Each structure stands twice: as structure tokens, then as C-alpha cells.
Coordinates of C-alpha atoms in Angstrom, one line a residue:
Chain A
M17 CA 14.8 -60.3 65.1
S18 CA 14.2 -60.1 61.7
V19 CA 15.9 -58.3 58.5
L20 CA 14.6 -57.2 55.3
E21 CA 17.6 -56.5 52.7
I22 CA 17.1 -55.3 49.2
R23 CA 20.5 -55.1 47.2
G24 CA 20.6 -53.5 43.7
L25 CA 16.9 -53.8 43.3
Q26 CA 16.1 -53.4 39.4
V27 CA 12.5 -53.7 38.5
S28 CA 10.5 -53.3 34.7
V29 CA 7.2 -53.2 33.7
D30 CA 5.6 -53.8 30.4
T31 CA 4.0 -50.9 28.8
E32 CA 2.4 -50.1 25.0
N33 CA 6.0 -48.8 24.4
G34 CA 7.9 -51.7 25.4
S35 CA 9.5 -52.7 28.8
V36 CA 10.4 -49.6 30.9
E37 CA 12.6 -49.8 33.6
I38 CA 11.3 -48.3 36.8
L39 CA 13.6 -49.6 39.9
K40 CA 17.0 -48.8 38.9
G41 CA 18.8 -50.2 41.8
V42 CA 17.5 -49.8 45.1
D43 CA 19.5 -50.8 48.6
L44 CA 17.9 -50.8 51.8
T45 CA 18.1 -52.5 55.2
I46 CA 15.4 -52.9 57.5
K47 CA 15.6 -54.5 60.9
S48 CA 12.8 -55.4 63.4
G49 CA 11.3 -52.4 65.1
E50 CA 13.0 -49.7 62.9
T51 CA 10.8 -47.5 60.8
H52 CA 12.2 -46.0 57.7
A53 CA 10.3 -43.8 55.7
I54 CA 10.8 -43.8 52.1
M55 CA 9.9 -40.3 50.8
G56 CA 9.9 -39.1 47.2
P57 CA 7.6 -37.2 44.2
N58 CA 4.9 -38.7 42.1
G59 CA 6.1 -41.3 39.6
S60 CA 9.5 -41.7 41.1
G61 CA 9.1 -45.6 41.8
K62 CA 8.0 -45.8 45.4
S63 CA 4.8 -48.0 44.9
T64 CA 6.7 -50.3 42.3
L65 CA 9.1 -51.0 45.3
A66 CA 6.3 -51.9 47.4
Y67 CA 4.6 -54.1 44.9
S68 CA 7.6 -55.5 43.7
I69 CA 8.2 -56.9 47.1
A70 CA 5.0 -58.1 47.8
G71 CA 5.2 -60.4 44.0
H72 CA 2.8 -58.2 42.1
P73 CA 2.8 -60.0 39.0
K74 CA 3.0 -56.7 37.2
Y75 CA 6.6 -56.0 38.2
T76 CA 9.2 -58.0 36.4
I77 CA 12.7 -58.1 38.4
T78 CA 15.9 -57.9 36.1
G79 CA 18.3 -57.4 38.7
G80 CA 19.3 -57.4 42.6
S81 CA 17.7 -59.3 45.4
V82 CA 15.6 -59.2 48.4
T83 CA 15.6 -61.3 51.5
L84 CA 14.1 -61.8 54.6
D85 CA 16.3 -63.6 57.4
G86 CA 18.5 -65.0 54.5
A87 CA 15.8 -66.6 52.5
D88 CA 15.1 -65.2 49.0
V89 CA 11.8 -63.1 48.9
L90 CA 11.9 -63.0 45.2
D91 CA 11.7 -67.0 44.8
M92 CA 8.3 -67.0 46.7
T93 CA 4.9 -67.0 45.5
V94 CA 2.8 -64.0 46.7
D95 CA 1.1 -66.3 49.8
E96 CA 4.8 -67.7 50.4
R97 CA 5.9 -64.1 50.9
A98 CA 3.3 -63.5 53.3
K99 CA 3.8 -66.2 55.3
A100 CA 7.7 -65.7 55.6
G101 CA 6.3 -62.6 57.3
L102 CA 5.7 -59.7 54.8
F103 CA 2.4 -57.4 54.5
L104 CA 2.0 -54.4 52.2
A105 CA -0.8 -52.2 53.2
M106 CA -2.0 -51.4 49.9
Q107 CA -3.2 -47.7 48.7
Y108 CA -5.9 -49.0 46.6
P109 CA -7.2 -51.8 48.4
V110 CA -9.3 -54.4 45.8
E111 CA -12.7 -55.2 46.3
V112 CA -14.0 -58.9 46.6
P113 CA -17.5 -59.2 45.7
G114 CA -19.6 -61.7 47.8
V115 CA -16.6 -62.4 50.2
S116 CA -17.6 -61.1 53.6
V117 CA -14.6 -59.4 55.7
S118 CA -14.8 -62.0 58.4
N119 CA -14.7 -64.6 56.4
F120 CA -11.4 -62.9 54.4
L121 CA -10.1 -62.5 57.7
R122 CA -10.6 -65.7 59.2
T123 CA -9.4 -67.5 56.0
A124 CA -6.1 -65.6 55.9
A125 CA -5.5 -65.9 59.5
T126 CA -5.8 -69.8 58.9
A127 CA -3.5 -69.3 55.8
L128 CA -0.7 -67.8 58.0
R129 CA -1.1 -69.3 61.2
G130 CA -1.4 -72.8 59.6
E131 CA -4.7 -73.9 61.8
A132 CA -7.9 -72.1 62.0
P133 CA -8.1 -69.9 65.0
K134 CA -10.6 -71.1 68.1
L135 CA -14.0 -69.4 67.3
R136 CA -14.4 -67.9 70.4
T137 CA -11.1 -66.2 71.1
W138 CA -11.0 -65.5 67.2
V139 CA -14.4 -63.7 67.6
A140 CA -12.6 -61.4 70.4
E141 CA -9.6 -60.8 68.8
V142 CA -11.3 -59.0 65.3
K143 CA -13.7 -57.3 67.8
G144 CA -11.0 -56.2 69.9
A145 CA -8.8 -54.7 66.5
M146 CA -12.2 -53.1 65.2
E147 CA -13.2 -51.3 68.1
A148 CA -9.6 -50.3 68.4
L149 CA -10.1 -48.7 64.7
N150 CA -13.1 -47.4 65.9
M151 CA -14.9 -49.3 63.1
D152 CA -18.8 -50.4 63.3
P153 CA -19.2 -53.9 64.1
S154 CA -21.5 -53.9 61.0
F155 CA -18.0 -53.9 58.9
A156 CA -17.4 -57.7 59.4
T157 CA -20.5 -58.7 57.3
R158 CA -19.6 -56.2 54.6
N159 CA -18.2 -57.6 51.5
V160 CA -13.9 -56.7 51.4
N161 CA -13.6 -53.4 50.2
E162 CA -16.6 -52.9 48.2
G163 CA -18.4 -49.6 49.4
F164 CA -15.6 -48.6 51.7
S165 CA -15.0 -44.9 51.9
G166 CA -11.0 -44.5 51.6
G167 CA -10.8 -44.3 55.2
E168 CA -12.4 -47.5 55.8
K169 CA -10.7 -49.3 53.3
K170 CA -7.3 -47.8 55.1
R171 CA -8.8 -48.8 58.9
H172 CA -9.3 -52.3 57.1
E173 CA -5.9 -52.8 56.0
I174 CA -4.5 -51.5 59.4
M175 CA -6.8 -53.8 61.1
Q176 CA -5.2 -56.9 59.0
L177 CA -1.8 -55.5 60.1
E178 CA -2.8 -55.8 63.5
L179 CA -4.5 -59.2 63.4
L180 CA -1.9 -60.9 61.1
K181 CA 1.1 -59.7 62.8
P182 CA 3.7 -59.7 60.2
K183 CA 7.3 -59.0 60.8
M184 CA 8.1 -56.7 58.0
A185 CA 5.1 -54.2 56.9
I186 CA 5.3 -52.0 53.8
L187 CA 2.8 -49.4 54.1
D188 CA 2.5 -47.7 50.6
E189 CA 0.7 -44.2 50.9
T190 CA -1.8 -45.1 54.1
D191 CA -1.9 -41.3 54.8
S192 CA -3.4 -41.0 51.0
G193 CA -7.1 -39.9 51.9
L194 CA -7.3 -39.6 55.4
D195 CA -8.8 -36.5 57.2
V196 CA -6.8 -35.8 60.6
D197 CA -8.9 -38.1 62.8
A198 CA -8.8 -41.3 60.4
L199 CA -4.9 -40.2 60.0
R200 CA -4.5 -40.4 63.7
I201 CA -6.5 -43.7 64.4
V202 CA -4.6 -45.4 61.6
S203 CA -1.2 -44.0 63.0
E204 CA -2.1 -45.6 66.7
G205 CA -2.8 -48.9 65.2
V206 CA 0.5 -49.1 63.2
N207 CA 2.3 -47.9 66.6
R208 CA 0.3 -50.5 68.4
A209 CA 1.4 -53.6 66.0
K210 CA 5.1 -51.9 66.1
A211 CA 4.9 -52.4 69.9
N212 CA 3.3 -55.3 70.4
N213 CA 5.1 -57.4 67.6
D214 CA 8.5 -55.5 66.8
L215 CA 7.2 -55.0 63.7
G216 CA 9.7 -53.4 60.9
V217 CA 7.9 -50.5 59.0
L218 CA 8.8 -49.2 55.3
L219 CA 6.6 -46.3 54.9
I220 CA 6.0 -45.1 52.0
T221 CA 4.5 -41.6 51.6
H222 CA 4.0 -38.3 49.8
Y223 CA 4.3 -35.9 52.5
T224 CA 5.6 -35.2 55.9
R225 CA 2.0 -35.6 58.0
I226 CA 2.0 -38.9 59.0
L227 CA 5.8 -38.8 60.4
K228 CA 4.0 -36.7 63.6
Y229 CA 2.4 -39.4 64.1
I230 CA 4.4 -42.5 63.0
K231 CA 8.2 -41.4 64.0
P232 CA 10.7 -42.7 61.7
D233 CA 14.2 -43.9 62.7
F234 CA 15.4 -43.6 58.9
V235 CA 14.4 -41.3 56.0
H236 CA 15.2 -41.8 52.8
V237 CA 14.6 -39.9 49.8
F238 CA 13.5 -41.5 46.5
A239 CA 13.8 -40.0 42.9
N240 CA 13.8 -41.7 39.6
G241 CA 13.9 -45.3 40.5
K242 CA 16.6 -44.7 43.4
I243 CA 17.3 -43.7 47.1
V244 CA 19.3 -40.5 46.6
E245 CA 19.7 -38.8 50.0
E246 CA 19.2 -40.7 53.7
G247 CA 19.1 -39.4 56.9
G248 CA 17.7 -39.2 60.3
P249 CA 14.1 -37.5 61.3
D250 CA 15.4 -34.0 60.8
L251 CA 15.7 -35.1 56.7
A252 CA 11.9 -35.0 56.5
D253 CA 11.9 -31.2 58.2
K254 CA 14.1 -30.3 55.3
L255 CA 11.4 -31.9 52.6
E256 CA 8.9 -30.3 54.5
A257 CA 10.5 -27.0 53.7
N258 CA 12.1 -27.4 50.1
G259 CA 10.2 -30.2 48.8
Y260 CA 11.6 -32.0 46.2
A261 CA 12.6 -30.0 43.5
D262 CA 16.5 -30.3 44.4
Y263 CA 16.5 -34.1 43.8
V264 CA 14.0 -34.3 40.7
S265 CA 16.3 -32.3 38.7
K266 CA 19.5 -34.1 39.4
Chain B
M11 CA -43.1 -98.7 27.5
S12 CA -44.1 -96.4 24.4
V13 CA -41.8 -94.9 21.9
L14 CA -43.2 -91.2 21.3
T15 CA -45.5 -90.1 18.7
T16 CA -43.5 -88.1 15.7
N17 CA -46.2 -86.1 14.1
Y18 CA -44.4 -82.9 15.9
L19 CA -41.5 -80.7 14.1
T20 CA -38.7 -82.2 14.9
P21 CA -35.8 -78.9 15.6
T22 CA -33.0 -79.2 13.4
G23 CA -30.8 -76.8 15.1
R24 CA -31.4 -74.0 12.5
E25 CA -34.1 -72.7 14.8
E26 CA -33.4 -69.7 16.7
A27 CA -34.8 -71.8 20.0
W28 CA -32.7 -74.7 19.3
R29 CA -29.2 -73.0 17.5
F30 CA -26.9 -73.3 20.5
T31 CA -28.1 -77.0 21.9
P32 CA -26.2 -80.2 20.8
L33 CA -29.4 -82.0 19.5
K34 CA -27.8 -85.0 19.6
R35 CA -26.7 -85.2 22.8
L36 CA -30.4 -85.0 24.0
R37 CA -30.8 -88.4 24.0
G38 CA -34.1 -88.2 21.6
L39 CA -36.3 -86.1 23.8
H40 CA -36.2 -83.8 20.6
D41 CA -37.0 -86.1 18.0
G42 CA -39.2 -88.6 19.7
T43 CA -37.0 -91.6 19.3
A44 CA -36.8 -91.8 22.9
I45 CA -37.9 -94.7 24.8
V46 CA -40.8 -93.6 27.4
G47 CA -40.6 -95.2 31.0
G48 CA -43.6 -95.1 33.5
R49 CA -41.8 -92.7 35.7
N50 CA -43.4 -90.6 38.0
S51 CA -40.2 -89.1 40.6
L52 CA -41.3 -86.1 41.9
V53 CA -42.1 -86.7 45.4
T54 CA -42.4 -84.4 48.8
K55 CA -39.0 -84.8 50.4
A56 CA -40.5 -84.4 54.0
G57 CA -44.4 -84.2 55.4
L58 CA -46.3 -81.4 54.0
P59 CA -47.2 -78.4 56.1
Q60 CA -50.8 -77.3 57.1
G61 CA -51.9 -75.8 53.8
A62 CA -50.1 -77.3 51.3
S63 CA -51.2 -80.6 49.3
F64 CA -49.6 -82.6 46.8
T65 CA -51.7 -84.7 44.5
R66 CA -51.7 -86.5 40.9
E67 CA -54.2 -85.4 38.8
S68 CA -55.6 -84.3 35.0
L69 CA -55.2 -80.7 34.5
A70 CA -55.1 -78.5 31.4
P71 CA -52.3 -76.6 30.4
L72 CA -52.2 -73.3 32.0
A73 CA -50.4 -71.3 29.0
V74 CA -49.2 -72.3 25.2
S75 CA -46.0 -73.3 24.4
D76 CA -44.2 -73.3 21.5
D77 CA -41.5 -75.6 22.5
V78 CA -41.7 -78.6 20.8
I79 CA -40.3 -80.8 23.6
I80 CA -43.1 -79.4 25.8
E81 CA -45.6 -80.2 23.3
R82 CA -44.6 -84.0 23.0
I83 CA -44.9 -84.1 27.4
R84 CA -48.2 -82.6 26.6
G85 CA -49.6 -85.1 23.5
E86 CA -48.4 -88.0 26.1
V87 CA -49.2 -87.0 29.6
S88 CA -52.4 -85.7 31.5
D89 CA -51.5 -86.4 34.8
V90 CA -50.0 -83.5 36.6
A91 CA -47.9 -83.8 39.9
H92 CA -49.7 -80.9 41.6
L93 CA -48.3 -78.8 44.5
S94 CA -51.0 -76.8 45.4
I95 CA -51.3 -73.9 48.8
D96 CA -54.3 -73.0 50.0
A97 CA -55.8 -69.4 50.0
N98 CA -54.2 -67.1 52.5
A99 CA -51.9 -70.1 53.9
E100 CA -48.4 -68.4 55.0
I101 CA -46.1 -71.0 55.2
K102 CA -42.8 -70.1 56.6
E103 CA -40.4 -73.6 56.0
P104 CA -39.3 -74.0 52.9
I105 CA -41.3 -77.1 50.7
F106 CA -38.8 -80.1 49.5
L107 CA -39.8 -81.8 46.4
T108 CA -37.1 -84.1 45.1
R109 CA -36.6 -86.9 42.6
S110 CA -37.1 -90.6 43.9
A111 CA -36.2 -92.3 40.6
G112 CA -34.1 -91.9 37.6
A113 CA -32.6 -93.5 34.8
L114 CA -30.5 -93.0 31.4
D115 CA -32.1 -95.8 28.9
S116 CA -35.7 -94.5 29.4
A117 CA -37.0 -90.9 29.5
E118 CA -39.5 -89.5 32.1
L119 CA -41.9 -87.3 30.7
S120 CA -43.0 -84.7 33.7
R121 CA -45.8 -82.3 34.1
V122 CA -45.9 -80.7 37.2
R123 CA -48.0 -77.7 38.7
I124 CA -47.3 -75.3 41.7
S125 CA -50.3 -73.2 42.4
L126 CA -51.1 -70.8 45.4
G127 CA -54.6 -69.6 46.2
T128 CA -55.0 -65.6 46.8
H129 CA -52.5 -64.1 49.4
A130 CA -50.7 -67.7 49.8
V131 CA -47.1 -67.1 50.8
A132 CA -44.9 -70.4 50.4
T133 CA -41.0 -71.4 49.1
V134 CA -40.6 -74.3 47.2
I135 CA -37.5 -75.9 46.4
V136 CA -37.1 -78.6 43.7
E137 CA -33.7 -80.8 44.1
N138 CA -32.9 -82.5 40.3
I139 CA -30.7 -85.1 41.4
G140 CA -29.2 -88.2 40.0
D141 CA -28.8 -89.7 36.6
T142 CA -31.6 -89.5 34.5
L143 CA -33.3 -88.4 30.9
L144 CA -36.0 -86.2 32.1
A145 CA -38.3 -83.9 30.1
E146 CA -40.5 -81.5 32.3
D147 CA -43.6 -79.3 31.7
L148 CA -43.4 -77.2 35.1
E149 CA -46.3 -74.3 35.3
I150 CA -46.7 -72.4 38.3
A151 CA -49.7 -70.3 38.9
L152 CA -49.6 -67.2 41.2
A153 CA -53.0 -66.1 42.1
P154 CA -53.6 -62.7 43.1
G155 CA -51.6 -61.1 46.3
S156 CA -49.7 -64.4 46.4
S157 CA -46.1 -65.1 46.7
L158 CA -43.7 -67.5 45.9
T159 CA -40.0 -68.0 45.8
F160 CA -39.1 -71.0 43.5
V161 CA -35.7 -72.8 44.0
T162 CA -34.9 -75.3 41.3
L163 CA -31.5 -77.1 41.7
Q164 CA -29.8 -78.7 38.8
E165 CA -27.6 -81.0 41.0
F166 CA -27.6 -83.9 38.3
D167 CA -25.2 -86.5 38.0
S168 CA -22.7 -86.3 34.9
K169 CA -24.8 -87.9 32.4
S170 CA -28.4 -86.2 33.0
V171 CA -30.3 -84.6 29.9
Y172 CA -32.8 -82.1 31.6
T173 CA -34.7 -80.1 29.2
A174 CA -37.9 -78.0 31.0
R175 CA -39.8 -75.0 30.9
H176 CA -40.5 -73.7 33.9
H177 CA -43.3 -71.0 33.6
A178 CA -44.7 -68.8 35.7
V179 CA -48.3 -66.8 35.2
V180 CA -48.2 -64.0 37.5
D181 CA -52.0 -62.6 38.8
K182 CA -52.6 -59.1 40.1
D183 CA -50.2 -57.9 43.1
A184 CA -48.7 -61.5 43.1
T185 CA -44.8 -61.8 43.1
F186 CA -42.9 -64.4 41.8
K187 CA -39.2 -64.8 42.6
S188 CA -37.1 -67.8 41.5
I189 CA -33.7 -68.8 41.7
T190 CA -32.6 -71.6 39.5
V191 CA -29.1 -73.1 40.0
T192 CA -27.4 -75.5 37.6
V193 CA -24.4 -77.5 38.5
G194 CA -24.9 -80.9 37.0
G195 CA -25.7 -82.6 34.0
D196 CA -24.5 -83.5 30.6
V197 CA -27.0 -81.2 29.2
V198 CA -29.3 -79.0 30.8
R199 CA -31.8 -76.7 28.9
I200 CA -34.4 -74.8 30.9
L201 CA -36.7 -72.2 29.8
P202 CA -37.3 -69.8 32.6
T203 CA -40.5 -67.7 31.3
V204 CA -43.1 -65.7 32.9
E205 CA -46.3 -63.8 31.8
F206 CA -48.1 -61.6 33.9
T207 CA -51.8 -61.2 33.7
A208 CA -52.8 -58.2 35.5
P209 CA -51.1 -54.7 36.8
G210 CA -48.9 -55.0 39.6
A211 CA -47.5 -58.6 39.3
S212 CA -44.1 -58.6 39.8
A213 CA -40.9 -61.7 38.9
E214 CA -37.3 -61.6 39.7
L215 CA -35.4 -64.5 37.9
L216 CA -32.1 -65.1 39.4
G217 CA -29.9 -67.7 38.4
V218 CA -26.4 -69.5 39.0
Y219 CA -24.9 -71.9 36.5
F220 CA -21.4 -73.6 36.3
A221 CA -20.1 -75.9 33.9
T222 CA -17.3 -77.6 33.6
T223 CA -15.6 -79.9 31.0
G224 CA -17.8 -80.9 28.6
Q225 CA -21.0 -79.3 30.3
F226 CA -23.7 -77.9 28.2
F227 CA -25.8 -75.8 30.2
E228 CA -29.0 -73.3 28.5
H229 CA -30.9 -70.7 30.1
R230 CA -33.6 -69.2 28.0
M231 CA -35.5 -66.8 29.8
H232 CA -38.8 -65.1 28.6
V233 CA -40.6 -62.6 30.0
D234 CA -43.6 -61.4 28.5
H235 CA -44.9 -57.9 29.7
A236 CA -48.7 -58.0 28.6
V237 CA -50.3 -55.7 30.9
P238 CA -49.3 -52.1 32.6
N239 CA -47.6 -51.8 35.8
A240 CA -45.3 -55.0 36.0
K241 CA -42.2 -55.4 37.1
S242 CA -39.6 -57.9 36.1
R243 CA -35.5 -58.4 37.3
V244 CA -33.4 -61.1 36.2
N245 CA -30.3 -61.8 37.2
F246 CA -28.2 -64.9 36.2
K247 CA -24.2 -65.3 37.0
G248 CA -22.3 -67.9 35.3
A249 CA -18.9 -69.5 35.6
L250 CA -17.3 -71.7 33.5
A251 CA -14.1 -74.3 33.7
G252 CA -12.5 -76.4 31.5
R253 CA -12.6 -77.7 27.6
D254 CA -15.6 -77.4 26.0
A255 CA -17.7 -76.0 28.9
H256 CA -20.4 -74.4 27.0
T257 CA -23.4 -71.8 29.0
V258 CA -26.1 -70.6 27.0
W259 CA -28.0 -67.4 28.5
I260 CA -30.8 -65.8 26.4
G261 CA -32.7 -63.0 28.0
D262 CA -35.8 -62.5 26.0
V263 CA -38.2 -59.1 27.5
L264 CA -41.3 -58.5 25.5
I265 CA -42.7 -55.0 26.7
R266 CA -46.2 -55.1 24.4
A267 CA -47.8 -52.1 23.5
V268 CA -50.3 -52.4 26.3
A269 CA -48.0 -52.4 29.0
E270 CA -47.7 -49.2 29.7
G271 CA -45.4 -48.4 33.4
T272 CA -43.5 -51.4 32.9
D273 CA -40.1 -51.5 34.9
T274 CA -37.7 -54.2 33.8
Y275 CA -34.2 -54.7 33.9
E276 CA -31.8 -57.8 33.0
L277 CA -28.4 -58.6 34.0
N278 CA -26.0 -61.9 33.1
R279 CA -22.6 -62.0 34.3
N280 CA -20.0 -64.8 33.2
L281 CA -16.8 -66.0 34.7
L282 CA -14.5 -67.7 32.2
L283 CA -11.8 -69.5 34.6
T284 CA -10.1 -71.5 32.0
D285 CA -9.3 -71.5 28.3
G286 CA -11.3 -73.7 26.2
A287 CA -15.0 -72.9 27.8
R288 CA -17.8 -71.3 25.7
A289 CA -20.2 -68.3 26.8
D290 CA -22.7 -67.2 24.9
S291 CA -24.8 -64.4 26.5
V292 CA -27.7 -63.0 24.4
P293 CA -29.9 -60.2 26.0
N294 CA -32.7 -59.3 23.7
L295 CA -35.3 -56.4 24.9
E296 CA -38.3 -55.7 22.5
I297 CA -39.8 -52.7 23.6
E298 CA -43.5 -51.7 21.6
T299 CA -44.6 -48.5 23.9
G300 CA -42.3 -45.8 25.7
E301 CA -44.7 -45.1 28.3
I302 CA -42.5 -47.1 30.6
V303 CA -40.7 -46.7 34.1
G304 CA -37.6 -48.1 32.8
A305 CA -36.0 -51.1 30.5
G306 CA -32.2 -52.0 30.3
H307 CA -30.0 -54.8 30.3
A308 CA -26.4 -56.0 31.0
S309 CA -23.9 -58.6 30.0
T310 CA -20.4 -59.3 31.1
T311 CA -18.1 -61.8 30.4
G312 CA -14.7 -61.8 32.0
R313 CA -11.6 -63.9 33.7
F314 CA -10.3 -64.2 37.0
D315 CA -9.2 -61.0 38.4
D316 CA -5.4 -60.6 38.9
E317 CA -5.8 -57.9 41.3
Q318 CA -8.1 -59.7 43.3
L319 CA -6.2 -63.2 43.3
F320 CA -3.0 -60.7 44.4
Y321 CA -4.9 -58.9 47.3
L322 CA -6.0 -62.3 48.9
M323 CA -2.8 -63.9 48.5
S324 CA -0.8 -60.8 49.9
R325 CA -2.8 -62.0 52.9
G326 CA -1.2 -65.4 52.8
I327 CA -4.1 -67.1 51.1
T328 CA -2.6 -69.8 48.8
L329 CA -3.5 -69.5 44.6
E330 CA -6.4 -72.5 44.7
N331 CA -8.1 -71.1 48.1
A332 CA -8.0 -67.4 46.5
R333 CA -9.7 -68.6 43.2
R334 CA -12.4 -70.6 45.4
L335 CA -13.2 -67.6 47.3
V336 CA -13.5 -65.3 44.4
V337 CA -15.8 -67.9 43.0
R338 CA -17.8 -68.4 46.1
G339 CA -18.3 -64.7 45.9
F340 CA -19.2 -64.5 42.8
F341 CA -22.1 -66.9 43.1
N342 CA -22.6 -65.8 46.9
E343 CA -24.7 -62.6 45.8
I344 CA -27.7 -65.5 44.1
I345 CA -27.1 -68.3 46.5
T346 CA -27.9 -66.7 50.0
E347 CA -31.2 -65.2 48.2
I348 CA -32.4 -69.3 48.4
G349 CA -32.6 -68.6 52.5
N350 CA -31.6 -71.5 53.5
E351 CA -28.5 -72.5 55.0
E352 CA -28.2 -76.2 54.4
V353 CA -29.1 -75.8 50.9
Q354 CA -26.8 -73.0 50.2
E355 CA -23.7 -74.8 52.3
R356 CA -24.1 -77.7 50.0
L357 CA -24.1 -75.5 46.7
M358 CA -21.2 -73.9 47.5
E359 CA -19.2 -77.3 48.2
R360 CA -20.5 -78.8 44.8
I361 CA -19.3 -75.3 43.3
D362 CA -15.6 -76.0 45.2
G363 CA -15.7 -79.3 44.1
E364 CA -16.4 -78.8 40.2
L365 CA -13.9 -76.1 40.5
E366 CA -11.1 -78.9 41.6
R367 CA -12.4 -81.2 39.0
A368 CA -12.2 -78.7 36.4
G369 CA -8.3 -78.1 37.8
A370 CA -9.2 -74.3 37.5

């Protein structure tokens, strides 16, 4: 049983006009097996929350704490956070020219498992993960995210989620840019990871449609850098009907 | 042993061709003060396949050169190491040439010829290794319809000085592809040059270089489109790490008035891995006719992409390994063109080692 605890998190980012505060005190606790949806309008700071937890250098933590099973996440380097069990599925996965998907996955798995996976079982493992996400075998030889379609990038992220087996996953707008079929395939991948690894999920989304496939236990409405309302799955239905207008004007 | 004759114009560093080169570090190759030893270091690494021969013979130069060091070599040396591929021979396995001897207290003046008969196909890999003072006039003759992949590996130790012209003369419908890799030496200055003598010829000049602390690597291309309907591509990628690492890439492409239907593109990309290094990149396209298929160039110099490093590290990969992956990936596009796994892996390991030594 793992617990990701976010307390009073304040984050700012440097802009041309000086430092701007984006997160204004976020409190959130996620336990293994739970799925929390964070919903909010564009520009509310949802992605900043995701990237701050993962340790992107662009963001400066100005207050609060993030711990995973009591360990200070904010004190860890980016790779240490991954080794502690955190995973961020990115909205815009980055191209790494000249580095093949298979080389990348094996390097990551070696780093996270502390030893190189045995070649024979590893090849089968990757093949299985790719098949489960309807990915062509030629994918493994392509360069990381280079020339991938939007849907391919998201499948590649979820394939990593399944292979690398983190304790906590943050999915940053994984649903954006996916057609209905791809959304279903990607969601099934997330649900498999939940079932197999007792994964805790922080699902960041703008729209409710992904919640039909990945059922949240808790829904948090995010606006102007903090959580403004919390509830069960029915809160998503309310948002579907009324939009975010009530929260933005607050 | 003899001292080079000195009735040549000694470069001062003010000439366009020499303005980047640290002349004082050339150990007298450029001004005739180097003592010439009697070395003929280029040898075949293994037995030669059928259809290939390697001899020493007296040969007149293929093409004129205005490079003063090349002129000096030609003034001193008539004996040429000649690798010849018979007409119509199709040699699948690469032919390796390597260095059998080296020294820093005397210079080797080397003349090399690689010639392919009509419709011959071959891959030649030249391994430049050890610590040596070496000036080389290397000429390549491609007969009509022949195809050569020419790989030169500058894997020198840290004190070597190597100045050379690698000049290809490409005849009708012949295909020349060169891959120039420079990862070792104190000063390396190579002139990869090409002239087309008949239509339908093509040349692809690829290269990678990685200079670390104090190293100077210069690659000065010249592609002469003197006939119609020839195609050329240039793609050189360089990385630099450590104080006073300095690279120079010059891409001179000349499209003469008669060279209608020319198709050319040249590209140079540099990756600055630390502060204190300097990459000079000068594409230079001279076009004397508008009746061409295409002509273009691009040059970029950048640093590590923080987003790439973040992405890799977010999957548990350490900063050091993430950098290594990105650098390997950067060079991979060119290195894989060599087509020999053993050589490719050896080069990647050398690059890893250089990266580590430079503390990047």
C-alpha cells in the first residue's frame, strides 16, 4: 500500500514578466488502487501540478510538500522520483532522435529494476505490451516519439506505464487527440496497470469522456491553481452538464 | 630522414583556407620544418578479397590541389599506396586498411590511391590509429558506373596531428559515399573534396566529429559541380565538450555555369555539450546557373535539449546515462551508415569514453 501526499503545494514559473505563481496551495492524497480525476479549464494549472510532481526543471516549488510513502519527493532528482515509483504519462511526449524505442525501454527498465532484464523474457514482455495496445512490431525499431502520430505517442506512454510498473501514475491529458478507438485501447491499458499493479492514478483531463473508460473514485475540480471542489464520480456528471463556468468566476 | 624543401608558400594563418587552423600545433607540417621519416604505414588489415589488389607504385596525381601541404607531399613522394578494385568486381565485405606504425618526432608523408574499375562495387574502411604525425594526399578514382563507400576513422590517440585531403573524382553514373569520423587526435584537418567529371554522378559526404578538451578538428568540404545533372549531399554532425574544444566545418559547394540540373544539399549540426567549446560552421554555396533541381544548406548549433533529458530521466534514467543516450542518438544517424556493427559499436564506446573524460 503506497500513499502519495501533496500538502499546500505552491509552484511558480519564471516568465518574461518575472515569477508567476501557478499553484496556490494544492492538497491531495492518493492511495494505491485509487483513481483520482482532476478536472478543470485550460490554464488552471493542472499540467503544472503533473510536471511539478515529476520534477520538471522549469517549475520552482515555493511552498508545501510532496511525499511518497513518507519520502520527500521534492528533494529527489527526476530519475530518483521514477525509481521511487512515480510515473508521468505526458501530454506531449518528447522526441529523442537516434534512440530506438527498444533501446529506450530496455535502458529505462534496467534503471528502474536495478539490473538489465533477461533478454529472452524481456523481448516477450515488450512484444506482449505492444500487442495489448495494438501496436505494430516495427514500433520497437523506430526512434522514440519521432514521427509518431498523436495516438501512437499516447500508446507508447501507456506501454511504458505497463512495462515499468510504477506505484503512482499521473496521466496528463492522455485522452487529448485520441479518436474513440484509440481512447478505448489506451484506457484498457491503464485499467490493466491498475488491476495488475494496484496502481494509484491521478488522471488529469479537460473532458469527461475518458471517465467512461477509466472510472474515478474521486473527482477534484481544479481552478486558478487549486482544488475548488471535491466529490465522487457524480461530480463529473455535473461538470458535463454545467461546464466550469461556476468555478472560473469564483 | 630529410628536411622538407621550403620553396612553397608557407601559410601565415591569414589565408581563408588557414584562418581557423592552429598552425603552431601542426608540428612543422605546413612550413617544411618537420623531419620526414621513412614510414609507409598504410597496410591491409586482413587478406584482400578477389578482385582487389594493394600495391606500391609511382602514380601521377589525379587532380591539382592548391593546398600547400598536399603540394609538399607531392614534391617529396612519388610512391603511392594503391588499392585497386577490378572492373565489375562486387565486393560485399569491407576492405580494411590500417596504420602499422606511427611516430611524433618525425612526419610521414603519405600518398594513397583508391581506384574502382567500371561497375565495381566496394566498401573501404581506413583506420587511422595511434600517435603519429601524418600528412596525406588520398585520391579516389571512380570509373563509370562504379560505387564506393569510403569510411575513414580518425581514432588517433591524443597527440596525433593529421592533415589530409580526401579527394574523389567521380565519373559518369558512379556513386561515391564517404563517412568521415573524427574522434581522436590533437589536430585533425581533413579536406573531403569531390569533383564530378561526367553527368549522372553522385556523391554523399557524411561525417561525425567529437572534440573534447583542447582538441582541434577541421573538416573543409569542397564539392565541384562542373558537369550537368550530378547530385551531392553533405551531412556532418559534431559534438563538443570541454574547455577549448574547437571544431570547424566549411561546406563549399560550387555549381558552375555548365552544371545545369544540379541537385545539392548540405547540412551541418553541432551540439555544444559544455561551456568553453567553440564550433565554427560555414556553409558556402556558390551558384553560377539557375537551371538546377535544387540547392540548399542548413547549419545549426545547439545545446542539450532539457526536454529530452527530462523525458529520459522521468523513466528512471540517470542524468549521465540520459546524456549518453542523447549523444549516441545524435550520432547514430550517421554512424549506422557505416554498415559494420563491430566498427559502429567501437565508435559509440569511444564516444561514451570521450564524453566521460570531458565530464559533460
